[in-house]
PDB file of C-alpha atoms in Angstrom:
ATOM      1  CA  UNK A  12       0.000   0.000   0.000  1.00 70.00           C
ATOM      2  CA  UNK A  13       1.128   3.498  -0.716  1.00 79.00           C
ATOM      3  CA  UNK A  14       1.154   6.274   1.852  1.00 90.00           C
ATOM      4  CA  UNK A  15       1.726   9.994   1.405  1.00 94.00           C
ATOM      5  CA  UNK A  16       2.609  12.325   4.277  1.00 96.00           C
ATOM      6  CA  UNK A  17       2.506  16.103   4.359  1.00 96.00           C
ATOM      7  CA  UNK A  18       3.999  17.183   7.656  1.00 95.00           C
ATOM      8  CA  UNK A  19       3.003  20.863   7.480  1.00 96.00           C
ATOM      9  CA  UNK A  20      -0.751  21.362   8.021  1.00 95.00           C
ATOM     10  CA  UNK A  21      -0.440  25.134   7.597  1.00 96.00           C
ATOM     11  CA  UNK A  22       2.138  27.533   6.231  1.00 97.00           C
ATOM     12  CA  UNK A  23       2.321  31.196   5.423  1.00 97.00           C
ATOM     13  CA  UNK A  24       4.597  33.251   3.205  1.00 97.00           C
ATOM     14  CA  UNK A  25       4.960  36.897   2.293  1.00 97.00           C
ATOM     15  CA  UNK A  26       4.038  37.923  -1.210  1.00 97.00           C
ATOM     16  CA  UNK A  27       7.028  37.666  -3.622  1.00 97.00           C
ATOM     17  CA  UNK A  28       8.905  35.317  -1.275  1.00 97.00           C
ATOM     18  CA  UNK A  29       9.703  31.651  -1.877  1.00 97.00           C
ATOM     19  CA  UNK A  30       8.104  28.800   0.051  1.00 98.00           C
ATOM     20  CA  UNK A  31       8.671  25.055   0.057  1.00 98.00           C
ATOM     21  CA  UNK A  32       5.974  22.510   0.896  1.00 98.00           C
ATOM     22  CA  UNK A  33       7.119  19.089   2.045  1.00 98.00           C
ATOM     23  CA  UNK A  34       5.868  15.683   1.009  1.00 98.00           C
ATOM     24  CA  UNK A  35       7.163  12.195   1.688  1.00 97.00           C
ATOM     25  CA  UNK A  36       5.739   8.994   0.322  1.00 95.00           C
ATOM     26  CA  UNK A  37       6.163   5.305   0.708  1.00 93.00           C
ATOM     27  CA  UNK A  38       5.824   2.816  -2.107  1.00 85.00           C
ATOM     28  CA  UNK A  39       7.269  -0.538  -3.064  1.00 83.00           C
ATOM     29  CA  UNK A  40       6.697   0.118  -6.758  1.00 81.00           C
ATOM     30  CA  UNK A  41       9.560   0.892  -9.093  1.00 79.00           C
ATOM     31  CA  UNK A  42       7.481   2.927 -11.513  1.00 83.00           C
ATOM     32  CA  UNK A  43       5.091   5.550 -10.225  1.00 88.00           C
ATOM     33  CA  UNK A  44       3.946   9.118 -10.633  1.00 91.00           C
ATOM     34  CA  UNK A  45       3.787  12.000  -8.191  1.00 94.00           C
ATOM     35  CA  UNK A  46       1.508  15.006  -8.301  1.00 95.00           C
ATOM     36  CA  UNK A  47       0.907  18.295  -6.590  1.00 97.00           C
ATOM     37  CA  UNK A  48      -2.661  19.565  -6.712  1.00 97.00           C
ATOM     38  CA  UNK A  49      -3.913  22.977  -5.666  1.00 97.00           C
ATOM     39  CA  UNK A  50      -7.357  23.636  -4.233  1.00 95.00           C
ATOM     40  CA  UNK A  51      -8.152  27.365  -3.962  1.00 93.00           C
ATOM     41  CA  UNK A  52     -10.935  28.561  -1.662  1.00 89.00           C
ATOM     42  CA  UNK A  53     -13.402  28.178  -4.566  1.00 75.00           C
ATOM     43  CA  UNK A  54     -12.800  24.406  -4.226  1.00 72.00           C
ATOM     44  CA  UNK A  55     -11.898  23.384  -7.811  1.00 88.00           C
ATOM     45  CA  UNK A  56      -8.876  21.103  -7.516  1.00 93.00           C
ATOM     46  CA  UNK A  57      -6.338  21.717 -10.261  1.00 93.00           C
ATOM     47  CA  UNK A  58      -3.053  20.078 -11.186  1.00 94.00           C
ATOM     48  CA  UNK A  59       0.064  22.073 -10.363  1.00 96.00           C
ATOM     49  CA  UNK A  60       2.803  19.727 -11.398  1.00 95.00           C
ATOM     50  CA  UNK A  61       3.377  16.071 -12.304  1.00 93.00           C
ATOM     51  CA  UNK A  62       6.567  14.010 -11.955  1.00 93.00           C
ATOM     52  CA  UNK A  63       7.330  10.626 -13.438  1.00 89.00           C
ATOM     53  CA  UNK A  64       9.498   8.641 -11.038  1.00 88.00           C
ATOM     54  CA  UNK A  65      11.775   7.217 -13.724  1.00 87.00           C
ATOM     55  CA  UNK A  66      12.747  10.723 -14.834  1.00 86.00           C
ATOM     56  CA  UNK A  67      15.655  12.128 -12.873  1.00 80.00           C
ATOM     57  CA  UNK A  68      15.034  15.716 -13.895  1.00 86.00           C
ATOM     58  CA  UNK A  69      12.854  17.712 -11.534  1.00 90.00           C
ATOM     59  CA  UNK A  70       9.602  18.912 -13.083  1.00 89.00           C
ATOM     60  CA  UNK A  71       8.986  22.640 -13.348  1.00 89.00           C
ATOM     61  CA  UNK A  72       5.952  24.670 -14.321  1.00 89.00           C
ATOM     62  CA  UNK A  73       6.562  28.427 -14.377  1.00 93.00           C
ATOM     63  CA  UNK A  74       6.983  29.520 -10.725  1.00 96.00           C
ATOM     64  CA  UNK A  75       6.407  25.989  -9.427  1.00 96.00           C
ATOM     65  CA  UNK A  76       9.153  23.402  -9.227  1.00 95.00           C
ATOM     66  CA  UNK A  77       9.743  20.187  -7.352  1.00 96.00           C
ATOM     67  CA  UNK A  78      12.694  18.692  -5.576  1.00 95.00           C
ATOM     68  CA  UNK A  79      12.324  14.981  -6.227  1.00 95.00           C
ATOM     69  CA  UNK A  80      14.621  12.830  -4.088  1.00 94.00           C
ATOM     70  CA  UNK A  81      13.802   9.274  -5.115  1.00 92.00           C
ATOM     71  CA  UNK A  82      16.060   7.494  -2.646  1.00 91.00           C
ATOM     72  CA  UNK A  83      14.688   9.539   0.226  1.00 94.00           C
ATOM     73  CA  UNK A  84      11.110   9.246  -1.132  1.00 94.00           C
ATOM     74  CA  UNK A  85      10.700  12.963  -0.882  1.00 96.00           C
ATOM     75  CA  UNK A  86       8.786  15.225  -3.273  1.00 96.00           C
ATOM     76  CA  UNK A  87       8.711  18.851  -2.134  1.00 97.00           C
ATOM     77  CA  UNK A  88       7.060  21.734  -3.990  1.00 98.00           C
ATOM     78  CA  UNK A  89       8.787  25.090  -4.279  1.00 97.00           C
ATOM     79  CA  UNK A  90       6.753  28.164  -5.127  1.00 97.00           C
ATOM     80  CA  UNK A  91       8.853  31.130  -6.195  1.00 97.00           C
ATOM     81  CA  UNK A  92       7.706  34.744  -6.228  1.00 97.00           C
ATOM     82  CA  UNK A  93       4.561  33.832  -4.259  1.00 97.00           C
ATOM     83  CA  UNK A  94       1.377  35.577  -5.304  1.00 97.00           C
ATOM     84  CA  UNK A  95      -1.869  36.190  -3.451  1.00 96.00           C
ATOM     85  CA  UNK A  96      -3.568  33.790  -5.863  1.00 94.00           C
ATOM     86  CA  UNK A  97      -1.351  30.983  -4.593  1.00 96.00           C
ATOM     87  CA  UNK A  98      -3.352  30.945  -1.355  1.00 96.00           C
ATOM     88  CA  UNK A  99      -4.889  27.472  -1.332  1.00 97.00           C
ATOM     89  CA  UNK A 100      -4.765  23.947   0.006  1.00 96.00           C
ATOM     90  CA  UNK A 101      -2.002  21.948  -1.612  1.00 97.00           C
ATOM     91  CA  UNK A 102      -2.171  18.184  -1.861  1.00 96.00           C
ATOM     92  CA  UNK A 103       0.628  15.811  -2.699  1.00 96.00           C
ATOM     93  CA  UNK A 104      -0.428  12.520  -4.311  1.00 95.00           C
ATOM     94  CA  UNK A 105       1.122   9.358  -5.706  1.00 93.00           C
ATOM     95  CA  UNK A 106      -0.047   6.912  -8.332  1.00 89.00           C
ATOM     96  CA  UNK A 107       1.674   3.701  -9.304  1.00 73.00           C
ATOM     97  CA  UNK A 108       1.744   2.723 -12.920  1.00 61.00           C
ATOM     98  CA  UNK A 109      -0.108  -0.532 -12.475  1.00 63.00           C
ATOM     99  CA  UNK A 110      -3.171   1.190 -11.118  1.00 68.00           C
ATOM    100  CA  UNK A 111      -5.388   4.203 -11.522  1.00 75.00           C
ATOM    101  CA  UNK A 112      -5.922   5.181  -7.908  1.00 82.00           C
ATOM    102  CA  UNK A 113      -4.309   8.232  -6.396  1.00 88.00           C
ATOM    103  CA  UNK A 114      -3.150   8.237  -2.781  1.00 91.00           C
ATOM    104  CA  UNK A 115      -3.320  11.715  -1.246  1.00 93.00           C
ATOM    105  CA  UNK A 116      -1.541  13.340   1.652  1.00 94.00           C
ATOM    106  CA  UNK A 117      -3.486  15.257   4.266  1.00 93.00           C
ATOM    107  CA  UNK A 118      -2.829  18.614   2.620  1.00 95.00           C
ATOM    108  CA  UNK A 119      -1.014  21.854   3.483  1.00 97.00           C
ATOM    109  CA  UNK A 120      -2.954  25.073   3.787  1.00 96.00           C
ATOM    110  CA  UNK A 121      -0.829  27.899   2.358  1.00 97.00           C
ATOM    111  CA  UNK A 122      -1.597  31.527   3.061  1.00 97.00           C
ATOM    112  CA  UNK A 123       0.188  34.189   1.020  1.00 97.00           C
ATOM    113  CA  UNK A 124       0.254  37.479   2.913  1.00 97.00           C
ATOM    114  CA  UNK A 125       0.443  40.893   1.250  1.00 95.00           C
TER     115      UNK A 125
ATOM    116  CA  UNK B  18     -10.074  21.964 -21.537  1.00 68.00           C
ATOM    117  CA  UNK B  19     -11.412  19.067 -19.566  1.00 66.00           C
ATOM    118  CA  UNK B  20     -14.636  19.860 -17.836  1.00 90.00           C
ATOM    119  CA  UNK B  21     -15.986  17.873 -14.920  1.00 95.00           C
ATOM    120  CA  UNK B  22     -19.274  19.066 -13.475  1.00 95.00           C
ATOM    121  CA  UNK B  23     -21.184  18.022 -10.388  1.00 95.00           C
ATOM    122  CA  UNK B  24     -24.928  18.399 -10.014  1.00 91.00           C
ATOM    123  CA  UNK B  25     -24.924  20.399  -6.779  1.00 91.00           C
ATOM    124  CA  UNK B  26     -22.454  22.611  -4.920  1.00 92.00           C
ATOM    125  CA  UNK B  27     -24.327  22.355  -1.619  1.00 95.00           C
ATOM    126  CA  UNK B  28     -26.812  19.769  -0.401  1.00 96.00           C
ATOM    127  CA  UNK B  29     -28.666  19.358   2.884  1.00 97.00           C
ATOM    128  CA  UNK B  30     -30.323  16.010   3.615  1.00 97.00           C
ATOM    129  CA  UNK B  31     -31.945  14.244   6.543  1.00 97.00           C
ATOM    130  CA  UNK B  32     -30.643  11.094   8.187  1.00 97.00           C
ATOM    131  CA  UNK B  33     -32.019   8.049   6.397  1.00 97.00           C
ATOM    132  CA  UNK B  34     -32.664   9.784   3.088  1.00 97.00           C
ATOM    133  CA  UNK B  35     -31.372   8.342  -0.165  1.00 97.00           C
ATOM    134  CA  UNK B  36     -28.937  10.768  -1.758  1.00 97.00           C
ATOM    135  CA  UNK B  37     -27.748  10.934  -5.350  1.00 97.00           C
ATOM    136  CA  UNK B  38     -24.647  12.856  -6.380  1.00 97.00           C
ATOM    137  CA  UNK B  39     -24.112  13.199 -10.107  1.00 97.00           C
ATOM    138  CA  UNK B  40     -20.918  13.799 -12.031  1.00 97.00           C
ATOM    139  CA  UNK B  41     -20.482  14.418 -15.750  1.00 97.00           C
ATOM    140  CA  UNK B  42     -17.266  14.747 -17.765  1.00 96.00           C
ATOM    141  CA  UNK B  43     -16.987  15.906 -21.342  1.00 94.00           C
ATOM    142  CA  UNK B  44     -13.603  14.524 -22.397  1.00 91.00           C
ATOM    143  CA  UNK B  45     -14.452  10.908 -23.158  1.00 92.00           C
ATOM    144  CA  UNK B  46     -12.362   9.698 -20.211  1.00 93.00           C
ATOM    145  CA  UNK B  47     -12.529   6.023 -19.387  1.00 92.00           C
ATOM    146  CA  UNK B  48     -11.877   6.419 -15.668  1.00 93.00           C
ATOM    147  CA  UNK B  49     -14.101   8.208 -13.197  1.00 95.00           C
ATOM    148  CA  UNK B  50     -13.660   8.523  -9.441  1.00 95.00           C
ATOM    149  CA  UNK B  51     -15.527   9.562  -6.322  1.00 97.00           C
ATOM    150  CA  UNK B  52     -13.595  10.917  -3.322  1.00 96.00           C
ATOM    151  CA  UNK B  53     -14.577  12.390  -0.025  1.00 96.00           C
ATOM    152  CA  UNK B  54     -12.510  15.157   1.493  1.00 94.00           C
ATOM    153  CA  UNK B  55     -12.282  15.717   5.236  1.00 93.00           C
ATOM    154  CA  UNK B  56      -9.980  18.126   7.096  1.00 88.00           C
ATOM    155  CA  UNK B  57      -6.616  16.586   7.899  1.00 84.00           C
ATOM    156  CA  UNK B  58      -7.400  13.395   6.014  1.00 87.00           C
ATOM    157  CA  UNK B  59      -6.910  14.652   2.484  1.00 89.00           C
ATOM    158  CA  UNK B  60      -8.955  12.886  -0.161  1.00 92.00           C
ATOM    159  CA  UNK B  61     -10.021   9.305   0.235  1.00 93.00           C
ATOM    160  CA  UNK B  62     -11.258   7.203  -2.639  1.00 93.00           C
ATOM    161  CA  UNK B  63     -14.761   5.802  -2.298  1.00 95.00           C
ATOM    162  CA  UNK B  64     -15.226   4.082  -5.674  1.00 95.00           C
ATOM    163  CA  UNK B  65     -13.885   4.277  -9.144  1.00 92.00           C
ATOM    164  CA  UNK B  66     -15.062   3.079 -12.531  1.00 94.00           C
ATOM    165  CA  UNK B  67     -12.845   2.176 -15.475  1.00 91.00           C
ATOM    166  CA  UNK B  68     -15.624   1.558 -17.962  1.00 91.00           C
ATOM    167  CA  UNK B  69     -19.385   1.663 -18.352  1.00 93.00           C
ATOM    168  CA  UNK B  70     -21.066  -0.607 -15.797  1.00 91.00           C
ATOM    169  CA  UNK B  71     -17.675  -1.431 -14.245  1.00 91.00           C
ATOM    170  CA  UNK B  72     -16.681  -0.360 -10.757  1.00 92.00           C
ATOM    171  CA  UNK B  73     -14.103  -1.054  -8.099  1.00 91.00           C
ATOM    172  CA  UNK B  74     -14.118  -0.286  -4.417  1.00 92.00           C
ATOM    173  CA  UNK B  75     -11.742   2.300  -3.084  1.00 90.00           C
ATOM    174  CA  UNK B  76     -10.553   2.767   0.468  1.00 89.00           C
ATOM    175  CA  UNK B  77     -13.893   3.668   2.086  1.00 94.00           C
ATOM    176  CA  UNK B  78     -16.823   2.151   0.134  1.00 96.00           C
ATOM    177  CA  UNK B  79     -19.014   1.306   3.132  1.00 96.00           C
ATOM    178  CA  UNK B  80     -22.356   3.093   3.024  1.00 96.00           C
ATOM    179  CA  UNK B  81     -21.964   4.079  -0.624  1.00 97.00           C
ATOM    180  CA  UNK B  82     -22.771   2.632  -4.022  1.00 97.00           C
ATOM    181  CA  UNK B  83     -22.164   3.880  -7.543  1.00 97.00           C
ATOM    182  CA  UNK B  84     -23.681   3.679 -10.983  1.00 97.00           C
ATOM    183  CA  UNK B  85     -22.168   4.213 -14.406  1.00 97.00           C
ATOM    184  CA  UNK B  86     -24.684   3.630 -17.170  1.00 96.00           C
ATOM    185  CA  UNK B  87     -23.048   6.011 -19.642  1.00 96.00           C
ATOM    186  CA  UNK B  88     -19.391   6.770 -20.181  1.00 95.00           C
ATOM    187  CA  UNK B  89     -19.686  10.443 -19.328  1.00 96.00           C
ATOM    188  CA  UNK B  90     -21.761  10.072 -16.155  1.00 97.00           C
ATOM    189  CA  UNK B  91     -20.860   8.601 -12.776  1.00 97.00           C
ATOM    190  CA  UNK B  92     -23.277   8.676  -9.868  1.00 97.00           C
ATOM    191  CA  UNK B  93     -22.578   8.257  -6.168  1.00 98.00           C
ATOM    192  CA  UNK B  94     -25.456   6.962  -4.077  1.00 98.00           C
ATOM    193  CA  UNK B  95     -25.862   7.132  -0.330  1.00 97.00           C
ATOM    194  CA  UNK B  96     -28.525   4.492   0.293  1.00 94.00           C
ATOM    195  CA  UNK B  97     -29.402   5.782   3.757  1.00 96.00           C
ATOM    196  CA  UNK B  98     -27.574   8.968   4.638  1.00 97.00           C
ATOM    197  CA  UNK B  99     -25.979   9.221   8.065  1.00 97.00           C
ATOM    198  CA  UNK B 100     -24.453  12.179   9.885  1.00 97.00           C
ATOM    199  CA  UNK B 101     -20.947  10.741   9.511  1.00 96.00           C
ATOM    200  CA  UNK B 102     -21.331  11.107   5.758  1.00 98.00           C
ATOM    201  CA  UNK B 103     -21.361  14.885   6.100  1.00 97.00           C
ATOM    202  CA  UNK B 104     -18.392  15.836   3.956  1.00 97.00           C
ATOM    203  CA  UNK B 105     -17.125  17.360   0.724  1.00 95.00           C
ATOM    204  CA  UNK B 106     -17.485  14.972  -2.217  1.00 97.00           C
ATOM    205  CA  UNK B 107     -15.237  15.342  -5.237  1.00 96.00           C
ATOM    206  CA  UNK B 108     -15.593  13.647  -8.595  1.00 96.00           C
ATOM    207  CA  UNK B 109     -12.664  13.182 -10.978  1.00 95.00           C
ATOM    208  CA  UNK B 110     -11.944  11.649 -14.356  1.00 94.00           C
ATOM    209  CA  UNK B 111      -8.890  10.541 -16.299  1.00 92.00           C
ATOM    210  CA  UNK B 112      -7.747   8.626 -19.326  1.00 88.00           C
ATOM    211  CA  UNK B 113      -7.016   4.975 -18.747  1.00 81.00           C
ATOM    212  CA  UNK B 114      -3.327   5.048 -19.616  1.00 73.00           C
ATOM    213  CA  UNK B 115      -0.973   4.610 -16.696  1.00 73.00           C
ATOM    214  CA  UNK B 116       0.012   7.722 -14.782  1.00 76.00           C
ATOM    215  CA  UNK B 117      -2.613   9.989 -16.244  1.00 83.00           C
ATOM    216  CA  UNK B 118      -3.635  13.202 -14.517  1.00 88.00           C
ATOM    217  CA  UNK B 119      -7.023  13.211 -12.829  1.00 92.00           C
ATOM    218  CA  UNK B 120      -9.287  16.194 -13.461  1.00 93.00           C
ATOM    219  CA  UNK B 121     -11.632  17.237 -10.698  1.00 95.00           C
ATOM    220  CA  UNK B 122     -15.097  18.679 -10.448  1.00 95.00           C
ATOM    221  CA  UNK B 123     -15.937  21.625  -8.166  1.00 94.00           C
ATOM    222  CA  UNK B 124     -17.174  19.412  -5.342  1.00 95.00           C
ATOM    223  CA  UNK B 125     -20.453  18.941  -3.497  1.00 96.00           C
ATOM    224  CA  UNK B 126     -20.625  19.874   0.145  1.00 95.00           C
ATOM    225  CA  UNK B 127     -23.138  17.534   1.761  1.00 97.00           C
ATOM    226  CA  UNK B 128     -24.635  18.172   5.172  1.00 97.00           C
ATOM    227  CA  UNK B 129     -26.636  15.341   6.724  1.00 97.00           C
ATOM    228  CA  UNK B 130     -28.818  16.442   9.629  1.00 97.00           C
TER     229      UNK B 130
END
């Protein structure tokens, strides 16, 4: 069974600063995928970034990047130049290639302060 | 853009009522999912469907059933609502290839009194 842990229930950051959200996971699979999803106060969950475990290069998407440490089973999300619109719940999730079911962490509530 | 819609944003029901939550996706995705979201617990999978009339139990199927009669529509049914089913319910869909991104609906906040 896969597990995903987000150790920071809440975080805050000043606008324009950089913040890192932590995520660790546990899986016995060799091929899997990792995701960060964002859920703004309006509730629509959207994909932030996706990482394929067999790719060594860290995924990036504009101001969002990940630090994927496969041996340590760590998958942190870095948000650069934080904006007020980044205020949201952030969920880390894993999916192994043999299945279709995502396993989610408990979420981190991020507040960006002006 | 993928669009996943859910029939209600907010719903208030009485204990013992039968409740239907509807989800529709417009991208011809094979997979559809129902999750419930509770504070501190993240999202937990209730059921998923990989094809019409096919379903598999997720982590917390007790007290729920599902129906998928058409590819684009996936229904979650609470046969006899209970107060511990008060929660946010999220629907999602994805292609069937391995590792595909799931796309979520806006959610239904259900209150069972």
